CSV table of C-alpha atoms in Angstrom, one decimal:
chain,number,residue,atom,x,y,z
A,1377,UNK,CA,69.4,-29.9,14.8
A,1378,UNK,CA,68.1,-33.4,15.9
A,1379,UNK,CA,64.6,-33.4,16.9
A,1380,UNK,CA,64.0,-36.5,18.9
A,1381,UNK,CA,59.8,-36.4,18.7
A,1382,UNK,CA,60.4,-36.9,14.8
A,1383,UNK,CA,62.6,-39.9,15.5
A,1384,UNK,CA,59.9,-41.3,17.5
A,1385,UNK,CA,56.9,-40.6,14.9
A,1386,UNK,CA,58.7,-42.0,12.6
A,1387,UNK,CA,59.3,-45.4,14.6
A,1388,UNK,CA,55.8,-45.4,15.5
A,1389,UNK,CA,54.6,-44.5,12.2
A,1390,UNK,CA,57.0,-47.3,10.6
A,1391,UNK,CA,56.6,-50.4,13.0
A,1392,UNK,CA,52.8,-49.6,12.7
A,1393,UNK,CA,52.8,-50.2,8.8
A,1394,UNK,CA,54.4,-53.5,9.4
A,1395,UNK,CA,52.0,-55.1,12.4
A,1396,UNK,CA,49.1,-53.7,10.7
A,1397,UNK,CA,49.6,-55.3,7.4
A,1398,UNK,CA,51.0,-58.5,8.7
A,1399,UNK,CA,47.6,-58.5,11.1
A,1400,UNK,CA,45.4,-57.2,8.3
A,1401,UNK,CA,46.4,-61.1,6.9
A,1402,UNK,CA,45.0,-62.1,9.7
A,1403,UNK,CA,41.6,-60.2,9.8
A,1404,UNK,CA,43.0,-58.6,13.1
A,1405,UNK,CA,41.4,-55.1,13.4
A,1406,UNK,CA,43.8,-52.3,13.3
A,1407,UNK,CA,43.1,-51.2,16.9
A,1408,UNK,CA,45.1,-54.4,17.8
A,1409,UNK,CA,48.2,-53.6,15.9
A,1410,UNK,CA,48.1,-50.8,17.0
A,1411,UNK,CA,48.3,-51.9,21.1
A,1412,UNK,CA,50.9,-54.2,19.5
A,1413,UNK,CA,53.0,-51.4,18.4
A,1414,UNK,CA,53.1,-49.5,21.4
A,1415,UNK,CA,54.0,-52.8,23.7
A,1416,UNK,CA,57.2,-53.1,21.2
A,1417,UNK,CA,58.2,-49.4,21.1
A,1418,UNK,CA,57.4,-48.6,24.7
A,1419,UNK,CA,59.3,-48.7,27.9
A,1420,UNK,CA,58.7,-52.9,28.8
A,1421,UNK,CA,60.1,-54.0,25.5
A,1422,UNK,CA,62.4,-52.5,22.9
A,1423,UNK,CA,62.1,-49.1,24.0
A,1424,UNK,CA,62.3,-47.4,21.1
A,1425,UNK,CA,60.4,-44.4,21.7
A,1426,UNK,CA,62.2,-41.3,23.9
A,1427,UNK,CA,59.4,-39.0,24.4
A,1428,UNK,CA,56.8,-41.1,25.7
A,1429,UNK,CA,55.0,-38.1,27.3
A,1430,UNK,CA,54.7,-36.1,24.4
A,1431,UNK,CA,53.1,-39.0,22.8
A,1432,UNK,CA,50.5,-38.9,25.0
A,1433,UNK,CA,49.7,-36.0,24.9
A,1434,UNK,CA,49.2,-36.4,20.9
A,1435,UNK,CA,47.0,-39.6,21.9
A,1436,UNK,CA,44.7,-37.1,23.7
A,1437,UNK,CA,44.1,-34.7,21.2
A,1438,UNK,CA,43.3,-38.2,19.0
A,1439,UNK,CA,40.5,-39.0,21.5
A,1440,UNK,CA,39.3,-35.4,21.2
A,1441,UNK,CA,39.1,-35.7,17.3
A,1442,UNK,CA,37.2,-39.1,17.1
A,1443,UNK,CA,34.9,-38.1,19.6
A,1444,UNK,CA,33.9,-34.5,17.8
A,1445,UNK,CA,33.7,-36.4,14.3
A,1446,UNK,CA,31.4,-38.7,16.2
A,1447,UNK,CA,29.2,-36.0,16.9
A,1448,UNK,CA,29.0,-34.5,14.1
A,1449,UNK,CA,28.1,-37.6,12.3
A,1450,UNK,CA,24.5,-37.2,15.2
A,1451,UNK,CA,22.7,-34.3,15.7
A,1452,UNK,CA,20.8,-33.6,19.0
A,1453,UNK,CA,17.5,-34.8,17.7
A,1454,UNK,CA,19.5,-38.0,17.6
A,1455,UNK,CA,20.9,-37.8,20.9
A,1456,UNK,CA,17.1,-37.0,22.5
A,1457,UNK,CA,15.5,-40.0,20.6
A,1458,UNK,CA,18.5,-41.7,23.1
A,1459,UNK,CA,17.4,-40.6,26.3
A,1460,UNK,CA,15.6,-43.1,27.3
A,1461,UNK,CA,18.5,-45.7,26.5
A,1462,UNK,CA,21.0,-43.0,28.4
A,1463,UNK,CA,19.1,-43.4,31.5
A,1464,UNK,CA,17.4,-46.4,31.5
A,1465,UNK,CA,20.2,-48.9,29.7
A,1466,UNK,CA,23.0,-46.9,31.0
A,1467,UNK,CA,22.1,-46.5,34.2
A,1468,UNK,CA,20.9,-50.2,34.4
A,1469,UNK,CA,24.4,-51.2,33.1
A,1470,UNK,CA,26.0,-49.5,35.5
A,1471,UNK,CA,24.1,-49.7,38.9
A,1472,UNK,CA,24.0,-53.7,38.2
A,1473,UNK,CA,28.1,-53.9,37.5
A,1474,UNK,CA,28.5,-52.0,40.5
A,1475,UNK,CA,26.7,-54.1,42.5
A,1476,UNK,CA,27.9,-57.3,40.6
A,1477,UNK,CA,31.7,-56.2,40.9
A,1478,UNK,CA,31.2,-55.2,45.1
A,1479,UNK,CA,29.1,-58.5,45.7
A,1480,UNK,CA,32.2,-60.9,43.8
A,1481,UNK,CA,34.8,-58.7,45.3
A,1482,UNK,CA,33.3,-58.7,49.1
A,1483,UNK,CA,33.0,-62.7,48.4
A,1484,UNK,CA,36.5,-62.6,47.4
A,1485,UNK,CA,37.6,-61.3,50.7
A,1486,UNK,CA,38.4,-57.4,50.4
A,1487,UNK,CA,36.2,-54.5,52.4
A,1488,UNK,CA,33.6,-53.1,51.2
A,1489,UNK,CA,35.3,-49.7,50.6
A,1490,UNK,CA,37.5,-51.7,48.1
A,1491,UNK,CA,34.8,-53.4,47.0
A,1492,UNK,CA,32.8,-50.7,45.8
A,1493,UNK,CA,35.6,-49.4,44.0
A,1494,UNK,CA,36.3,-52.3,42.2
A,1495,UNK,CA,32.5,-52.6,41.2
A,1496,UNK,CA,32.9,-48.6,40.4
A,1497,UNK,CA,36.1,-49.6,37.8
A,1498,UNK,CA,33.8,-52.6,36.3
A,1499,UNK,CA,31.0,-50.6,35.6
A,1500,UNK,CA,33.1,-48.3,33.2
A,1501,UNK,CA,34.4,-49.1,29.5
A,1502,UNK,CA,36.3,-47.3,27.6
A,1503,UNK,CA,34.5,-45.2,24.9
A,1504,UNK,CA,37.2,-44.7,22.8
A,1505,UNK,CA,37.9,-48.2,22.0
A,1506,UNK,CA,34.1,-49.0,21.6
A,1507,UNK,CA,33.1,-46.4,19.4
A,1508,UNK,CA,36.4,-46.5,17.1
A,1509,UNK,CA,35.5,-50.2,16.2
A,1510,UNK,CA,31.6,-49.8,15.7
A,1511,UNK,CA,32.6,-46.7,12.8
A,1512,UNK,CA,35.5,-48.6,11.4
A,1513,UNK,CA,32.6,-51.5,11.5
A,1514,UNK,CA,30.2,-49.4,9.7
A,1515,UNK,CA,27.5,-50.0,13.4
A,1516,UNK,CA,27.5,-46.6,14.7
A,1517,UNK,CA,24.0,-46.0,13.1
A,1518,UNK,CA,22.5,-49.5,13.7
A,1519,UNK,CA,19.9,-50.0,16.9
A,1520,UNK,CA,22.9,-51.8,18.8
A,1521,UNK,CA,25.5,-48.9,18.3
A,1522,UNK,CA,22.9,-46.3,19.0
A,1523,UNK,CA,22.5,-47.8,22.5
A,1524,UNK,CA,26.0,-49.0,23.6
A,1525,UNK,CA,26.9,-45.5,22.8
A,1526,UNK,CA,23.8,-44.0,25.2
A,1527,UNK,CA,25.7,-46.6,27.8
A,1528,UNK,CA,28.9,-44.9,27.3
A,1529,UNK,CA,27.6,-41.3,27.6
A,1530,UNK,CA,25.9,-42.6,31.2
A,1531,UNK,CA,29.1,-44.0,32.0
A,1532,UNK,CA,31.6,-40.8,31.4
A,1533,UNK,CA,28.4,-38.5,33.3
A,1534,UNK,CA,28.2,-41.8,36.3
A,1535,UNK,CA,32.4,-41.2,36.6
A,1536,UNK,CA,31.7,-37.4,38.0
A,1537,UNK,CA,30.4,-39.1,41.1
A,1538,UNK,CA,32.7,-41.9,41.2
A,1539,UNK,CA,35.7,-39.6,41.3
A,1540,UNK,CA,33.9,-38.0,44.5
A,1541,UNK,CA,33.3,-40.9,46.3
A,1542,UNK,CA,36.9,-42.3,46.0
A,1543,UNK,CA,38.6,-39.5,48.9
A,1544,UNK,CA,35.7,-41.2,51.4
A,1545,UNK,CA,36.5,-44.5,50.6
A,1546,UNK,CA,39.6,-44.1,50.8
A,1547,UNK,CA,39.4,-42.6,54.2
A,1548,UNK,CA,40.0,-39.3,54.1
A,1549,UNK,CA,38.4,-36.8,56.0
A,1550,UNK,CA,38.5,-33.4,54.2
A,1551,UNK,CA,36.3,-34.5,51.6
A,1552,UNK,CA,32.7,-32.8,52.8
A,1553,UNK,CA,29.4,-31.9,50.8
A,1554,UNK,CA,31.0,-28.7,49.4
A,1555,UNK,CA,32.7,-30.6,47.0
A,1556,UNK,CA,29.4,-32.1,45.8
A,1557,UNK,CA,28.2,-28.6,45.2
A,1558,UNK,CA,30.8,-27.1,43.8
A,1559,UNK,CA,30.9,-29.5,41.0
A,1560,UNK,CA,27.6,-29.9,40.6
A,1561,UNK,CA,27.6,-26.3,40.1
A,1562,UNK,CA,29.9,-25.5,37.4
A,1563,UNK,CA,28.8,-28.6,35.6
A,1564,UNK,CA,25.3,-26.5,35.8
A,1565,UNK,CA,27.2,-23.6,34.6
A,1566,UNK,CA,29.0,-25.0,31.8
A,1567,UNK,CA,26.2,-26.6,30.4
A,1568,UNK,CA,24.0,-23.4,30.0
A,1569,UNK,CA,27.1,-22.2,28.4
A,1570,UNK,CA,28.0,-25.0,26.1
A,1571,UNK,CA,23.5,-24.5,25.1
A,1572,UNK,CA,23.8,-20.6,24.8
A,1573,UNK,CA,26.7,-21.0,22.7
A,1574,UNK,CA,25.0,-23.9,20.4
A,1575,UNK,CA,22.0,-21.6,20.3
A,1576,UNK,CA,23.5,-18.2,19.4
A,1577,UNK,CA,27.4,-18.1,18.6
A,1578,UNK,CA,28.2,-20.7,17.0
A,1579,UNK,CA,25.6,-20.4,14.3
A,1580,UNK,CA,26.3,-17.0,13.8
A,1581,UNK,CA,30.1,-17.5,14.2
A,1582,UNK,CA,30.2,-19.9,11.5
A,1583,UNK,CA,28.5,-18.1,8.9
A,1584,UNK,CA,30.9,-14.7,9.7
A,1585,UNK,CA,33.6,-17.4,8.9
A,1586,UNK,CA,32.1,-18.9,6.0
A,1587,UNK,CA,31.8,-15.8,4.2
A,1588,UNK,CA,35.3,-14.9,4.4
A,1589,UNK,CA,36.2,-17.9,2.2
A,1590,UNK,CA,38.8,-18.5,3.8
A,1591,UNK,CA,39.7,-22.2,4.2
A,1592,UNK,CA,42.4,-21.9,6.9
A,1593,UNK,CA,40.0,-20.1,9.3
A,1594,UNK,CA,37.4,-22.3,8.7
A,1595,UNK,CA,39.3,-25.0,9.9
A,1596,UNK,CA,40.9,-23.3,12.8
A,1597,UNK,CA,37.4,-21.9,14.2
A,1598,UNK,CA,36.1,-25.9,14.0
A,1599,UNK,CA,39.2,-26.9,16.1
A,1600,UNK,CA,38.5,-24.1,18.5
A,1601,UNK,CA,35.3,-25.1,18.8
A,1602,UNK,CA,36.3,-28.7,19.4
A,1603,UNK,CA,39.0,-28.3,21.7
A,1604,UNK,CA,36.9,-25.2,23.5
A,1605,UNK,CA,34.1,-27.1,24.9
A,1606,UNK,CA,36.3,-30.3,25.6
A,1607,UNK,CA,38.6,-28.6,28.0
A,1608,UNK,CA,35.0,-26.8,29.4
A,1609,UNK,CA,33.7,-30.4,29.8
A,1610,UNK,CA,37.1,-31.7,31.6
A,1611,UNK,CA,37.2,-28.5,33.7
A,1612,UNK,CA,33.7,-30.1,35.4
A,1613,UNK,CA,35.5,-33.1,35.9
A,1614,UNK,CA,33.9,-34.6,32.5
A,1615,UNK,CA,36.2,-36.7,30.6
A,1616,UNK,CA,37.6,-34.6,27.4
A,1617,UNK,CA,35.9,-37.4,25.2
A,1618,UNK,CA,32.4,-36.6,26.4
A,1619,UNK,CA,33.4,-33.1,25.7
A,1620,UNK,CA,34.8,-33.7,22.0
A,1621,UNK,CA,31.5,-35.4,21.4
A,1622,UNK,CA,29.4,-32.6,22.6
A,1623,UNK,CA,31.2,-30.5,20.4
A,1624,UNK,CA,30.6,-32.4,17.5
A,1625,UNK,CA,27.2,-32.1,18.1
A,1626,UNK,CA,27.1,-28.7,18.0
A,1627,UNK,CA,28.7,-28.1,14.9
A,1628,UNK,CA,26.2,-31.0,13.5
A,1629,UNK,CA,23.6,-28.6,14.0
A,1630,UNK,CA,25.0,-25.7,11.8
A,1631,UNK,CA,24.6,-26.6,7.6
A,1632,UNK,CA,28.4,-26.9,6.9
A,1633,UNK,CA,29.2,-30.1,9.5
A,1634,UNK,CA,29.8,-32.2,6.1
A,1635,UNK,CA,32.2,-29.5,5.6
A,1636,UNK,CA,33.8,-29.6,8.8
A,1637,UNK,CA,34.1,-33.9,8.8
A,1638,UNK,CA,36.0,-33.4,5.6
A,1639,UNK,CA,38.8,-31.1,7.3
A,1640,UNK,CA,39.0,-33.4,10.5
A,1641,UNK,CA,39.2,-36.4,9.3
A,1642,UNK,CA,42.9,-36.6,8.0
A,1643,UNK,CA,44.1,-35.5,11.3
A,1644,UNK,CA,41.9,-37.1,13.5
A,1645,UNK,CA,42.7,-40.5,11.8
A,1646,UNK,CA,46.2,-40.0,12.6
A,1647,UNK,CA,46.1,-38.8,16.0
A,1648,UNK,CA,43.8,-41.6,17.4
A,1649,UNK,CA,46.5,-43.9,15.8
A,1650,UNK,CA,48.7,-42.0,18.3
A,1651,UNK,CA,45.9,-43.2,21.1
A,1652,UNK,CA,46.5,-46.8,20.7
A,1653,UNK,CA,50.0,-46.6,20.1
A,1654,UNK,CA,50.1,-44.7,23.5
A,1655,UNK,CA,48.1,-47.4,25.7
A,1656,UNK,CA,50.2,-50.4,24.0
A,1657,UNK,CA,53.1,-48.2,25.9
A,1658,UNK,CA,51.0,-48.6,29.3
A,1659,UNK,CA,51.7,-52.6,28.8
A,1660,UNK,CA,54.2,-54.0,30.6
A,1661,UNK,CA,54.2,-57.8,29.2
A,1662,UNK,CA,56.5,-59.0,32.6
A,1663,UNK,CA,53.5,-58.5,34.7
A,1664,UNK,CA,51.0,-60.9,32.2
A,1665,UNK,CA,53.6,-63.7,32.6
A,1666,UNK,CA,53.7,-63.8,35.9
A,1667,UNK,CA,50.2,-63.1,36.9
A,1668,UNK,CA,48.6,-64.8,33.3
A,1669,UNK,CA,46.3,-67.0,35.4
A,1670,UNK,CA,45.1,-64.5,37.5
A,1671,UNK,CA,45.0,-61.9,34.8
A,1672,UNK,CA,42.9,-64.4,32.4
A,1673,UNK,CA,40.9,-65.3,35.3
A,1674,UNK,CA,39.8,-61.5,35.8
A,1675,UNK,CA,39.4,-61.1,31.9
A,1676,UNK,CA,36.6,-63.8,31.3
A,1677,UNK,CA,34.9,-63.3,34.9
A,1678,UNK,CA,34.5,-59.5,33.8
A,1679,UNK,CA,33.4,-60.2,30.3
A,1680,UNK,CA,30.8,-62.7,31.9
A,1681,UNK,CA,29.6,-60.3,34.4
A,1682,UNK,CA,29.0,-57.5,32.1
A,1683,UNK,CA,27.9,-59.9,29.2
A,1684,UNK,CA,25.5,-61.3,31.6
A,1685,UNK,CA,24.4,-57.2,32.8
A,1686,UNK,CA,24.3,-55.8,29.6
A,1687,UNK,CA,22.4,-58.7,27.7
C-alpha cells in the first residue's frame, strides 16, 4: 500500500541532508537550508512534496516542541526576574514599531486604517525563528537572549489585541465591546487554570507517574502536558508557541524537567525541521523576481526601523 506522506518525508528528509551540508561549508546556519529546502520541494519550484498540508501540520507540533523545551530550560523565577524587560522593553519595542510602521506607511500614501495595520505586522517577529538560532547559538541564557525573548513574550500577549482591532479597521460593523470581554475573560480563566494546575496537579501527577517506572507513560503524560496547555493558550487566541513555552515552564518547576528534556529532544529536533521545511513551501520565488526591488527595499527599511527601535 503506497503511503504518499512517507514519500514526502523522505524527500524532505533527503534534499535537507544535501543543502544543509553543502551550506554547513559555507557557515550558513541550518535554519537557512532548511527555508531552502522547502522553496525546492514545495509548490513554486520542483514540487516534490504531495501532502503539503499534512506537513504543516507536523511543522506545528515542531513549534510546540521547541517552545516547551525552551521552558523547561527557565523556570518561573527566571521568567519574574524578566518582567520588567516583558513590559518595559517589549512594550517599548512594540508601541514605537507601531507608530514607526503607521507614520512611514501614512507618508507613503495609504489610510490610516492600513497604516496601523502595517505598523501592527512590523511590530511583531517571529519567535520561532529567534529563539531556534539564540539555542543553536548557545545565547538563550546570556543578558541579550534573556531580553529579546521578554520582547517576544510581549509580542505574542500584544497580538491578542491586534487580532481584535483588525474587524474595525477593516470596517466591519459587528465587531462591538463584547468581544473584548469575552476574550479577556477566558484568557482570565485559563490562566488561573494553567496556575492551579502548576500549583497542585502537575506536581502530584508527576510523581503518581514517576513511581510507576514506567518510561512510556512518563513520556506520554509530558506530551499531554505540553500539547494540553498549548491548545488552552490558542483557545484564548494566544499563539500555540506562547503556550508550549508556558508549558515548559511548568514542568521546569517539578524535579524530573532534566528528565523530561532528554525524552523531547529527539522529536522535537525533528519536527521543528518540519517547521522550516514548511515556510520555505510558503515561498514563491516568481513573486521576488518581479517585485526584488521593492521586496529589498521593504527588507532593509524594516530592519532599520526596528534596528533603530530596539537599539
Amino acid at each position: 500500500m503506497e503511503i504518499p506522506i512517507l514519500q514526502d518525508l523522505l524527500i524532505i528528509f533527503s534534499l535537507s541532508i544535501l543543502v544543509i551540508l553543502i551550506f554547513d561549508r559555507w557557515r550558513v546556519p541550518a535554519i537557512t537550508g532548511f527555508l531552502l529546502t522547502g522553496l525546492l520541494a514545495g509548490p513554486h519550484a520542483l514540487h516534490l512534496v504531495k501532502e503539503e498540508h499534512i506537513v504543516e501540520i507536523m511543522a506545528e507540533v515542531g513549534v510546540v516542541l521547541l517552545l516547551f523545551t525552551i521552558g523547561i530550560e527557565f523556570s518561573l523565577e527566571h521568567l519574574l526576574r524578566l518582567k520588567k524587560a516583558v513590559l518595559f522593553g517589549g512594550g517599548l519595542q512594540v508601541g514605537l514599531s507601531i507608530l514607526g510602521g503607521w507614520a512611514l506607511a501614512s507618508l507613503w500614501g495609504f489610510s490610516w486604517q492600513q497604516a496601523l495595520f502595517l505598523g501592527f505586522l512590523l511590530s511583531l517577529s517571529s519567535t520561532a525563528i529567534v529563539l531556534k538560532l539564540l539555542q543553536d547559538n548557545g545565547d538563550m541564557d546570556t543578558v541579550h537572549g534573556r531580553t529579546m525573548l521578554a520582547v517576544l513574550i510581549f509580542q505574542d500577549i500584544a497580538a491578542i489585541p491586534m487580532m481584535l482591532l483588525v474587524r474595525p479597521l477593516a470596517g466591519i460593523k459587528n465587531a462591538t465591546d463584547a468581544s473584548w470581554l469575552l476574550v479577556m475573560g477566558k484568557f482570565a480563566l485559563v490562566f488561573l487554570f494553567i496556575a492551579l494546575m502548576a500549583r497542585f496537579l502537575v506536581p502530584w501527577l508527576m510523581t503518581q507517574v514517576v513511581r510507576t517506572r514506567i518510561r512510556e507513560l512518563f513520556l506520554l503524560t509530558i506530551v499531554t502536558i505540553c500539547i494540553g496547555v498549548a491548545w488552552l493558550s490558542a483557545s484564548v487566541g494566544l499563539s500555540l508557541a506562547l503556550g508550549a513555552f508556558i508549558a515548559g515552564l511548568i514542568i521546569a518547576e517539578s524535579p524530573y524537567s532534566h528528565q523530561a528534556m532528554g525524552y523531547v529532544l529527539p522529536f522535537r529536533d525533528i519536527f521543528t525541521s518540519l517547521f522550516f521545511v514548511s515556510m520555505g513551501m510558503l515561498l514563491n520565488i516568481n513573486i521576488f523576481i518581479d517585485s526584488w526591488a521593492l521586496i529589498l527595499g521593504l527588507l532593509l527599511l524594516v530592519l532599520f526601523l526596528k534596528t533603530l527601535v530596539t537599539g
